[in-house]
Coordinates of C-alpha atoms in Angstrom, one line a residue:
Chain Y
M1217 CA 0.0 0.0 0.0
R1218 CA 2.9 2.3 0.8
A1219 CA 4.3 1.6 -2.6
W1220 CA 1.0 2.4 -4.2
T1221 CA 0.8 5.8 -2.6
K1222 CA 4.5 6.5 -3.5
L1223 CA 4.0 5.6 -7.1
R1224 CA 0.8 7.7 -7.3
A1225 CA 2.8 10.7 -5.9
Q1226 CA 5.6 10.0 -8.4
A1227 CA 3.3 9.7 -11.3
T1228 CA 1.4 12.8 -10.4
R1229 CA 4.7 14.7 -10.1
L1230 CA 5.9 13.4 -13.4
S1231 CA 2.8 14.5 -15.2
A1232 CA 2.8 17.8 -13.4
V1233 CA 6.4 18.3 -14.6
A1234 CA 5.4 17.4 -18.1
L1235 CA 2.5 19.8 -18.0
F1236 CA 4.7 22.6 -16.8
A1237 CA 7.5 21.9 -19.2
L1238 CA 5.1 21.8 -22.1
A1239 CA 2.7 24.6 -21.0
P1240 CA 4.5 27.3 -23.0
V1241 CA 4.5 25.1 -26.1
I1242 CA 0.8 24.3 -25.7
L1243 CA -0.3 27.9 -25.1
V1244 CA 1.8 29.8 -27.7
P1245 CA 0.2 28.2 -30.8
V1246 CA -3.3 28.7 -29.3
M1247 CA -2.7 32.4 -29.2
A1248 CA -1.2 32.6 -32.7
S1249 CA -4.3 31.2 -34.5
P1250 CA -3.7 30.2 -38.1
A1251 CA -5.1 32.3 -40.9
T1252 CA -6.4 29.6 -43.2
A1253 CA -7.2 25.9 -43.2
Q1254 CA -4.3 25.2 -45.5
D1255 CA -1.8 26.8 -43.1
A1256 CA -3.4 24.9 -40.2
Y1257 CA -2.5 21.5 -41.6
D1258 CA 0.8 22.6 -43.1
A1259 CA 2.2 24.4 -40.1
D1260 CA 5.2 22.5 -38.9
P1261 CA 7.6 24.8 -37.0
L1262 CA 9.7 21.8 -35.9
E1263 CA 9.9 20.3 -39.3
E1264 CA 13.7 20.0 -39.5
I1265 CA 13.9 18.1 -36.2
N1266 CA 10.8 16.1 -37.0
R1267 CA 12.3 15.0 -40.3
A1268 CA 15.5 13.9 -38.6
V1269 CA 13.4 11.8 -36.1
Y1270 CA 11.5 10.4 -39.1
D1271 CA 14.7 9.2 -40.6
F1272 CA 15.8 7.8 -37.3
N1273 CA 12.5 6.0 -36.8
R1274 CA 12.7 4.5 -40.3
V1275 CA 16.1 3.0 -39.6
L1276 CA 15.0 1.7 -36.3
D1277 CA 11.8 0.3 -37.8
G1278 CA 13.6 -1.4 -40.6
L1279 CA 16.2 -3.0 -38.3
L1280 CA 14.0 -4.0 -35.3
L1281 CA 10.3 -3.1 -35.2
K1282 CA 9.0 -4.2 -38.5
P1283 CA 10.9 -7.5 -38.4
A1284 CA 9.6 -8.1 -34.9
A1285 CA 6.0 -7.3 -36.2
M1286 CA 6.5 -9.7 -39.1
I1287 CA 7.7 -12.5 -36.9
Y1288 CA 4.8 -11.9 -34.5
R1289 CA 2.3 -12.0 -37.4
G1290 CA 4.0 -15.0 -38.9
V1291 CA 4.2 -17.1 -35.8
L1292 CA 0.8 -16.5 -34.2
P1293 CA -2.4 -17.4 -35.9
E1294 CA -4.9 -14.7 -36.6
E1295 CA -7.4 -15.9 -33.9
V1296 CA -4.7 -15.7 -31.2
R1297 CA -3.6 -12.2 -32.3
D1298 CA -7.2 -11.0 -32.3
G1299 CA -7.6 -12.4 -28.8
I1300 CA -4.5 -10.5 -27.7
R1301 CA -5.7 -7.3 -29.4
N1302 CA -9.1 -7.7 -27.7
A1303 CA -7.5 -8.3 -24.3
L1304 CA -5.3 -5.2 -24.7
D1305 CA -8.3 -3.1 -25.7
N1306 CA -10.2 -4.4 -22.7
L1307 CA -7.4 -3.3 -20.3
Q1308 CA -7.8 0.2 -21.8
G1309 CA -11.4 0.3 -20.6
P1310 CA -10.9 2.3 -17.4
V1311 CA -8.8 4.9 -19.3
I1312 CA -11.6 5.2 -21.9
L1313 CA -14.3 5.4 -19.3
A1314 CA -12.5 8.2 -17.3
N1315 CA -12.1 10.2 -20.5
D1316 CA -15.7 9.6 -21.6
L1317 CA -16.7 11.1 -18.3
M1318 CA -14.3 14.0 -18.4
Q1319 CA -15.7 14.9 -21.8
G1320 CA -19.3 14.8 -20.5
E1321 CA -20.1 11.9 -22.9
F1322 CA -22.3 9.9 -20.5
G1323 CA -24.0 7.7 -23.1
R1324 CA -20.6 6.6 -24.3
A1325 CA -19.3 6.2 -20.8
Q1326 CA -22.1 3.8 -20.1
V1327 CA -21.2 1.7 -23.2
T1328 CA -17.6 1.6 -22.1
A1329 CA -18.5 0.5 -18.6
E1330 CA -20.9 -2.2 -19.9
R1331 CA -18.3 -3.4 -22.4
F1332 CA -15.7 -3.7 -19.7
A1333 CA -18.1 -5.7 -17.5
I1334 CA -19.3 -8.0 -20.3
N1335 CA -15.9 -8.6 -21.9
T1336 CA -14.0 -9.2 -18.6
T1337 CA -16.5 -11.9 -17.7
V1338 CA -18.3 -13.4 -20.7
G1339 CA -15.4 -12.5 -22.9
V1340 CA -12.9 -14.3 -20.6
L1341 CA -10.6 -11.4 -19.4
G1342 CA -11.3 -9.5 -22.6
I1343 CA -10.0 -12.1 -25.0
F1344 CA -13.4 -12.2 -26.8
D1345 CA -15.2 -9.0 -27.7
A1346 CA -18.6 -10.3 -26.7
A1347 CA -20.0 -6.8 -26.1
S1348 CA -19.8 -5.9 -29.8
R1349 CA -22.2 -8.7 -30.5
Y1350 CA -24.5 -7.3 -27.8
G1351 CA -24.7 -3.9 -29.6
R1352 CA -22.0 -2.2 -27.7
P1353 CA -19.3 -1.4 -30.3
R1354 CA -15.8 -0.4 -29.3
H1355 CA -14.7 3.3 -29.3
Q1356 CA -11.5 4.9 -28.3
E1357 CA -10.8 7.9 -26.0
D1358 CA -7.7 9.3 -24.4
F1359 CA -6.7 12.3 -22.4
G1360 CA -5.2 14.0 -25.5
Q1361 CA -8.7 13.9 -27.0
T1362 CA -10.2 15.1 -23.7
L1363 CA -7.8 18.1 -23.7
G1364 CA -8.9 18.6 -27.3
T1365 CA -12.6 18.8 -26.4
W1366 CA -11.6 21.3 -23.7
G1367 CA -10.2 23.6 -26.4
V1368 CA -6.4 22.7 -26.4
G1369 CA -5.1 23.0 -29.9
D1370 CA -2.9 20.3 -31.7
A1371 CA 0.1 22.4 -32.6
P1372 CA 3.0 22.1 -32.9
Y1373 CA 3.3 18.8 -34.7
L1374 CA 5.8 16.5 -32.9
L1375 CA 7.3 13.3 -34.3
L1376 CA 8.5 11.3 -31.4
P1377 CA 11.2 8.7 -31.6
V1378 CA 9.7 5.2 -31.6
L1379 CA 6.2 6.4 -30.6
G1380 CA 5.5 8.3 -33.8
P1381 CA 3.2 11.3 -34.5
S1382 CA 2.2 13.4 -31.6
N1383 CA 2.1 17.0 -30.3
P1384 CA 2.4 18.5 -26.8
R1385 CA -1.3 18.0 -26.1
D1386 CA -1.4 14.3 -27.0
L1387 CA 2.0 13.6 -25.4
T1388 CA 0.7 15.1 -22.2
G1389 CA -2.4 13.0 -22.7
L1390 CA -0.4 9.8 -23.1
L1391 CA 1.6 10.5 -19.9
V1392 CA -1.6 11.2 -17.9
D1393 CA -3.3 8.2 -19.3
S1394 CA -0.4 5.8 -18.7
F1395 CA 0.9 7.1 -15.3
V1396 CA -2.1 8.7 -13.6
I1397 CA -5.4 7.2 -14.9
D1398 CA -4.5 3.7 -15.8
P1399 CA -5.1 1.5 -12.8
W1400 CA -3.2 -1.6 -14.0
T1401 CA 0.2 0.1 -13.9
H1402 CA -0.4 1.1 -10.3
I1403 CA -1.6 -2.4 -9.3
A1404 CA 1.3 -4.1 -11.1
R1405 CA 3.8 -1.7 -9.4
A1406 CA 2.2 -2.3 -6.0
N1407 CA 2.6 -6.1 -6.4
D1408 CA 6.1 -6.0 -7.7
A1409 CA 4.9 -7.1 -11.1
D1410 CA 6.3 -4.5 -13.4
W1411 CA 6.8 -7.2 -16.0
F1412 CA 3.1 -7.0 -16.6
T1413 CA 3.3 -3.4 -17.6
Y1414 CA 6.3 -3.9 -19.9
T1415 CA 4.7 -7.0 -21.5
R1416 CA 1.5 -5.1 -22.1
F1417 CA 3.4 -2.1 -23.6
G1418 CA 5.6 -4.4 -25.8
L1419 CA 2.6 -6.5 -27.1
N1420 CA 0.6 -3.4 -27.8
F1421 CA 3.4 -2.0 -29.8
V1422 CA 4.2 -5.1 -31.8
D1423 CA 0.5 -5.9 -32.4
T1424 CA -0.2 -2.3 -33.6
R1425 CA 2.8 -2.3 -35.9
S1426 CA 1.9 -5.8 -37.3
R1427 CA -1.5 -4.4 -38.3
N1428 CA 0.1 -1.5 -40.3
I1429 CA 2.7 -3.3 -42.3
E1430 CA 1.0 -3.1 -45.7
A1431 CA -0.4 0.4 -45.0
L1432 CA 3.0 1.9 -44.2
D1433 CA 4.7 0.0 -47.1
D1434 CA 2.1 1.5 -49.4
I1435 CA 2.7 5.0 -48.2
E1436 CA 6.4 4.7 -48.6
R1437 CA 6.0 3.3 -52.0
N1438 CA 3.3 5.4 -53.5
Q1439 CA 3.6 8.9 -52.0
I1440 CA 6.2 11.5 -53.1
D1441 CA 6.7 12.8 -49.5
P1442 CA 5.7 10.1 -46.9
Y1443 CA 6.7 12.4 -44.0
S1444 CA 4.1 15.1 -44.8
F1445 CA 1.5 12.6 -45.9
I1446 CA 1.7 10.9 -42.5
R1447 CA 1.7 14.2 -40.7
T1448 CA -1.4 15.5 -42.5
T1449 CA -3.5 12.3 -42.3
W1450 CA -2.6 11.8 -38.7
R1451 CA -3.6 15.3 -37.7
Q1452 CA -6.9 15.1 -39.6
R1453 CA -7.6 11.7 -38.0
R1454 CA -7.0 13.1 -34.5
A1455 CA -9.2 16.1 -35.1
N1456 CA -11.9 13.6 -36.3
D1457 CA -11.4 11.6 -33.1
V1458 CA -11.7 14.7 -30.9
R1459 CA -15.0 15.4 -32.7
N1460 CA -16.0 11.8 -32.1
G1461 CA -16.5 11.4 -35.8
R1462 CA -18.9 14.2 -36.3
P1463 CA -18.4 15.8 -39.8
A1464 CA -16.1 18.9 -39.8
P1465 CA -17.0 22.1 -41.4
G1466 CA -15.5 21.6 -44.9
P1467 CA -13.1 23.7 -46.9
Chain M
M88 CA -46.0 -5.9 -92.5
R89 CA -45.5 -7.7 -89.2
R90 CA -41.8 -7.4 -89.6
L91 CA -42.1 -3.7 -90.3
L92 CA -44.2 -3.3 -87.2
L93 CA -41.6 -5.2 -85.2
K94 CA -38.8 -3.0 -86.6
I95 CA -40.8 0.1 -85.6
T96 CA -41.4 -1.2 -82.1
I97 CA -37.7 -2.0 -81.6
L98 CA -36.8 1.4 -83.0
A99 CA -39.2 3.1 -80.6
A100 CA -38.0 1.1 -77.7
A101 CA -34.4 1.9 -78.6
L102 CA -35.3 5.6 -78.8
F103 CA -37.0 5.5 -75.4
M104 CA -34.0 3.7 -73.9
L105 CA -31.5 6.1 -75.4
P106 CA -31.2 8.5 -72.5
A107 CA -30.3 5.7 -70.2
V108 CA -27.7 4.2 -72.5
P109 CA -24.8 6.7 -72.7
P110 CA -22.1 6.2 -70.1
A111 CA -23.1 9.6 -68.5
M112 CA -23.2 9.2 -64.7
A113 CA -26.3 9.8 -62.5
E114 CA -27.9 13.2 -62.3
T115 CA -28.0 13.6 -58.6
P116 CA -25.0 13.7 -56.2
K117 CA -26.4 10.8 -54.2
G118 CA -27.0 8.7 -57.3
L119 CA -23.5 9.5 -58.5
V120 CA -21.9 8.3 -55.3
E121 CA -24.1 5.2 -55.2
Q122 CA -23.2 4.2 -58.7
L123 CA -19.6 4.9 -58.3
G124 CA -19.3 3.1 -54.9
D125 CA -21.0 0.1 -56.4
K126 CA -18.8 0.0 -59.5
A127 CA -15.6 0.5 -57.4
I128 CA -16.4 -2.5 -55.2
R129 CA -17.4 -4.6 -58.2
Q130 CA -14.7 -3.6 -60.7
L131 CA -11.6 -2.7 -58.6
T132 CA -11.4 -5.3 -55.9
G133 CA -10.1 -8.8 -56.1
D134 CA -7.3 -10.3 -58.2
M135 CA -6.3 -8.7 -61.5
P136 CA -3.1 -7.4 -63.2
R137 CA -2.0 -3.9 -62.0
S138 CA -2.5 -2.3 -65.4
E139 CA -6.1 -3.6 -65.6
R140 CA -7.0 -2.2 -62.2
E141 CA -5.4 1.1 -63.1
S142 CA -7.3 1.4 -66.4
R143 CA -10.6 0.6 -64.7
F144 CA -9.8 3.1 -61.9
Q145 CA -8.9 5.7 -64.5
N146 CA -12.3 5.2 -66.2
L147 CA -14.2 5.7 -62.9
L148 CA -12.1 8.6 -62.0
S149 CA -12.7 10.6 -65.2
S150 CA -16.4 9.7 -65.2
G151 CA -17.2 10.7 -61.6
F152 CA -14.6 13.1 -60.5
D153 CA -13.7 16.7 -61.4
V154 CA -10.1 15.8 -61.7
D155 CA -8.9 19.2 -63.0
A156 CA -10.7 21.0 -60.1
I157 CA -9.1 18.7 -57.6
G158 CA -5.7 19.2 -59.2
R159 CA -6.0 22.9 -59.0
F160 CA -7.2 22.8 -55.3
T161 CA -4.3 20.4 -54.5
L162 CA -1.7 22.9 -55.9
G163 CA -3.3 25.5 -53.6
R164 CA -1.6 28.9 -53.6
Y165 CA 1.1 27.7 -56.0
W166 CA -1.4 27.3 -58.9
N167 CA -1.1 31.0 -59.7
Q168 CA 2.6 30.9 -59.4
A169 CA 2.9 28.2 -62.1
S170 CA 3.3 29.1 -65.7
P171 CA 0.5 27.9 -68.1
A172 CA 2.8 25.2 -69.4
E173 CA 3.6 24.0 -65.9
Q174 CA -0.2 24.0 -65.0
Q175 CA -0.9 21.8 -68.0
E176 CA 1.9 19.4 -67.3
Y177 CA 1.1 19.3 -63.6
L178 CA -2.6 18.4 -64.3
K179 CA -1.5 15.6 -66.5
L180 CA 1.0 14.2 -64.0
F181 CA -1.5 14.7 -61.1
E182 CA -4.0 12.4 -62.7
K183 CA -1.4 9.8 -63.4
F184 CA -0.1 10.0 -59.9
I185 CA -3.6 9.6 -58.4
V186 CA -4.3 6.6 -60.5
Q187 CA -1.0 4.9 -59.6
A188 CA -1.2 5.8 -55.9
Y189 CA -4.8 5.0 -55.2
A190 CA -5.8 2.2 -57.6
A191 CA -3.6 -0.3 -55.9
R192 CA -5.3 0.4 -52.5
F193 CA -8.5 -1.3 -53.7
A194 CA -6.6 -4.6 -54.1
E195 CA -6.9 -5.2 -50.3
Y196 CA -10.7 -4.9 -50.2
A197 CA -13.0 -7.9 -50.5
G198 CA -16.5 -8.7 -49.2
E199 CA -17.3 -5.1 -48.5
Q200 CA -20.8 -3.6 -48.6
F201 CA -21.3 0.0 -49.5
R202 CA -24.3 2.1 -48.5
V203 CA -25.1 5.8 -48.8
V204 CA -26.5 7.1 -45.5
S205 CA -27.5 10.7 -46.2
D206 CA -27.0 13.7 -48.4
R207 CA -27.1 17.3 -47.6
A208 CA -26.9 20.1 -50.1
D209 CA -25.1 23.4 -49.2
G210 CA -25.1 25.7 -52.2
E211 CA -23.6 23.9 -55.2
V212 CA -21.7 21.4 -53.1
T213 CA -23.5 18.4 -51.6
L214 CA -22.1 16.3 -48.8
V215 CA -23.0 12.7 -49.4
Q216 CA -22.3 10.4 -46.4
S217 CA -21.7 6.7 -46.8
Q218 CA -20.6 3.7 -44.9
I219 CA -18.5 0.8 -45.9
F220 CA -19.3 -2.4 -44.1
K221 CA -16.9 -5.3 -43.7
P222 CA -18.0 -8.5 -41.9
G223 CA -16.5 -8.6 -38.4
S224 CA -15.3 -5.0 -38.1
Q225 CA -16.9 -1.7 -37.5
P226 CA -18.2 0.3 -40.6
A227 CA -15.9 2.9 -42.0
R228 CA -17.3 6.4 -42.6
V229 CA -16.7 7.9 -46.1
D230 CA -18.0 11.3 -47.0
W231 CA -18.1 12.6 -50.5
R232 CA -18.1 16.3 -51.5
V233 CA -20.0 16.6 -54.8
R234 CA -20.2 19.8 -56.8
T235 CA -22.9 20.3 -59.4
T236 CA -22.1 22.6 -62.2
S237 CA -24.5 23.0 -65.1
G238 CA -26.6 20.1 -64.0
Q239 CA -23.6 17.7 -63.9
P240 CA -22.5 16.4 -60.5
K241 CA -18.8 15.7 -60.0
I242 CA -17.0 14.5 -57.0
V243 CA -14.4 17.0 -55.7
D244 CA -13.3 15.3 -52.5
V245 CA -13.4 12.0 -50.6
V246 CA -13.2 12.1 -46.8
V247 CA -12.4 8.8 -45.1
E248 CA -12.9 8.8 -41.3
G249 CA -12.3 12.6 -41.3
V250 CA -9.2 12.4 -43.5
S251 CA -9.7 14.5 -46.7
M252 CA -7.9 13.2 -49.8
A253 CA -7.7 16.7 -51.3
V254 CA -6.4 18.3 -48.2
T255 CA -3.9 15.5 -47.7
Q256 CA -2.5 15.7 -51.2
R257 CA -2.4 19.5 -51.1
S258 CA -0.3 19.4 -47.9
E259 CA 2.0 16.8 -49.4
F260 CA 2.5 18.8 -52.6
A261 CA 3.1 22.0 -50.6
A262 CA 5.8 20.3 -48.6
V263 CA 7.5 19.1 -51.8
I264 CA 7.4 22.6 -53.3
Q265 CA 8.7 24.3 -50.2
R266 CA 11.6 21.8 -50.0
S267 CA 12.5 22.6 -53.6
G268 CA 12.8 26.3 -52.9
G269 CA 9.2 27.2 -53.4
R270 CA 9.2 26.3 -57.1
V271 CA 6.4 24.2 -58.7
A272 CA 9.0 22.8 -61.0
G273 CA 10.3 20.7 -58.1
L274 CA 6.9 19.1 -57.6
I275 CA 6.6 18.4 -61.3
R276 CA 10.0 16.7 -61.3
A277 CA 9.0 14.6 -58.3
L278 CA 5.7 13.6 -59.9
R279 CA 7.4 12.7 -63.1
D280 CA 9.9 10.5 -61.3
K281 CA 7.1 8.8 -59.3
T282 CA 4.9 8.1 -62.3
G283 CA 7.8 7.2 -64.6
G284 CA 6.8 9.6 -67.3

């Protein structure tokens, strides 16, 4: 129990530090609002650094991550990988629920709570997504989206080593989700079972990468500037997620 | 006499059918999207040689889309900076690039169902919302922006789960132009290299 409290304090401090360190970066772009939609999607003040990180990520991906994803996909049958994916998604339930609530989306919060109850029991620890068959389809939420609904903008674009596309808002969201809201990390730490957290993170990473092998190959092969293509599609997709899929005012 | 009558009947029938026969697409934005979505799923998916898929895609593209308008939009503020010769070459390469980049993406699809959900007109542009269903996964939302000029609807943008193809291509082209010193010639060179022409 002492360890639990200590970790909580640590995690809270960590995210507070992150918030503080990033606050100027978050606030400046909000004040300097872009003139047109074109500028909004093209603005990339950190482009030189981001492109360097992009090259670094490509090398790392080619040497390590993509081969690992291909082995993972080659060794495990689809049913097993889908079960792993479902279980990982189910573990994300509490984080999704907390963010549904913070966004005032109570209908969606109820769906999330029911999904978690159904899939943890009937779905055997989340391995089977039984809830979808009972008319409760999956949706995703995170603290980055919650900040988005509170009016925090998505600039400047930030390409993170290993983790990929982000921005100060979504990076903050990721830290808050992982170290503050997520209960499993705390429970694992309190029981000296950090292996659980690492395994979960590693599996999540490899599984996600294995589901994007063709898509990323396609972008690298067919686009003339994959870096900016990924940047723009990712930004639009995040904006869409913040709106929960409601259509945007068009150009 | 009977044969003459038969001939006249056939002729009359043919005349009545004439308006439906030409390959012109539907007259409403919704009808256009429905036809095109149907054709795309029937003609572009499954196994076939690359060149075959590309030529079918090319046909659908030129019958349902306002390719020149999309091309101009995609060049954004650089359209006016380009010389007329550059504009012409760019539009040609743009179409080729779109065919090569996007036709192959239909190869992955199989067993999809396509349904138009709603349409809402706003001036000359109509937003047609559709969904693509695949067994065992959640439906994907695809929105179509259709502009009707002189009674002829043409698609000007496709938005998949909030990601606009036109906005995405414009952003990519702008990045290429900026990185070649703000000159459209840099983009044209890149497109030429990519499309092999």
